Amino acid sequence: MDFKTNISVSNSSELKTKKKEVIRNKQTMLECRGRR
């Protein structure tokens, strides 16, 4: 039980970090377009 729950928690945290990275990439893309 603990092993499975631990995996789910780690996966959720990884997904959150990935979402943050995607948001940052989108912001940088918008900034590059704005500068141009």
C-alpha atoms as a printed R data frame, in Angstrom:
   type eleno elety resid chain resno      x      y       z
1  ATOM     1    CA   MET     A     1  0.000  0.000   0.000
2  ATOM     2    CA   ASP     A     2  2.679  2.505   1.035
3  ATOM     3    CA   PHE     A     3  4.747  1.680  -2.048
4  ATOM     4    CA   LYS     A     4  1.869  2.342  -4.458
5  ATOM     5    CA   THR     A     5  0.789  5.533  -2.678
6  ATOM     6    CA   ASN     A     6  4.396  6.737  -2.693
7  ATOM     7    CA   ILE     A     7  4.617  6.172  -6.457
8  ATOM     8    CA   SER     A     8  1.381  8.083  -7.062
9  ATOM     9    CA   VAL     A     9  2.621 11.003  -4.965
10 ATOM    10    CA   SER     A    10  5.965 11.113  -6.788
11 ATOM    11    CA   ASN     A    11  4.202 10.956 -10.174
12 ATOM    12    CA   SER     A    12  1.852 13.804  -9.230
13 ATOM    13    CA   SER     A    13  4.773 15.961  -8.068
14 ATOM    14    CA   GLU     A    14  6.634 15.229 -11.331
15 ATOM    15    CA   LEU     A    15  3.553 16.202 -13.342
16 ATOM    16    CA   LYS     A    16  3.321 19.475 -11.410
17 ATOM    17    CA   THR     A    17  6.983 20.272 -12.102
18 ATOM    18    CA   LYS     A    18  6.496 19.414 -15.792
19 ATOM    19    CA   LYS     A    19  3.473 21.738 -15.961
20 ATOM    20    CA   LYS     A    20  5.551 24.505 -14.375
21 ATOM    21    CA   GLU     A    21  8.291 23.952 -16.954
22 ATOM    22    CA   VAL     A    22  5.736 24.085 -19.786
23 ATOM    23    CA   ILE     A    23  4.302 27.335 -18.408
24 ATOM    24    CA   ARG     A    24  7.809 28.813 -18.164
25 ATOM    25    CA   ASN     A    25  8.548 27.757 -21.760
26 ATOM    26    CA   LYS     A    26  5.329 29.431 -22.942
27 ATOM    27    CA   GLN     A    27  6.236 32.629 -21.079
28 ATOM    28    CA   THR     A    28  9.736 32.672 -22.608
29 ATOM    29    CA   MET     A    29  8.260 32.094 -26.085
30 ATOM    30    CA   LEU     A    30  5.862 35.048 -25.602
31 ATOM    31    CA   GLU     A    31  8.749 37.209 -24.353
32 ATOM    32    CA   CYS     A    32 10.870 36.310 -27.408
33 ATOM    33    CA   ARG     A    33  7.974 37.199 -29.733
34 ATOM    34    CA   GLY     A    34  7.364 40.476 -27.869
35 ATOM    35    CA   ARG     A    35 11.053 41.465 -28.127
36 ATOM    36    CA   ARG     A    36 10.986 40.814 -31.864
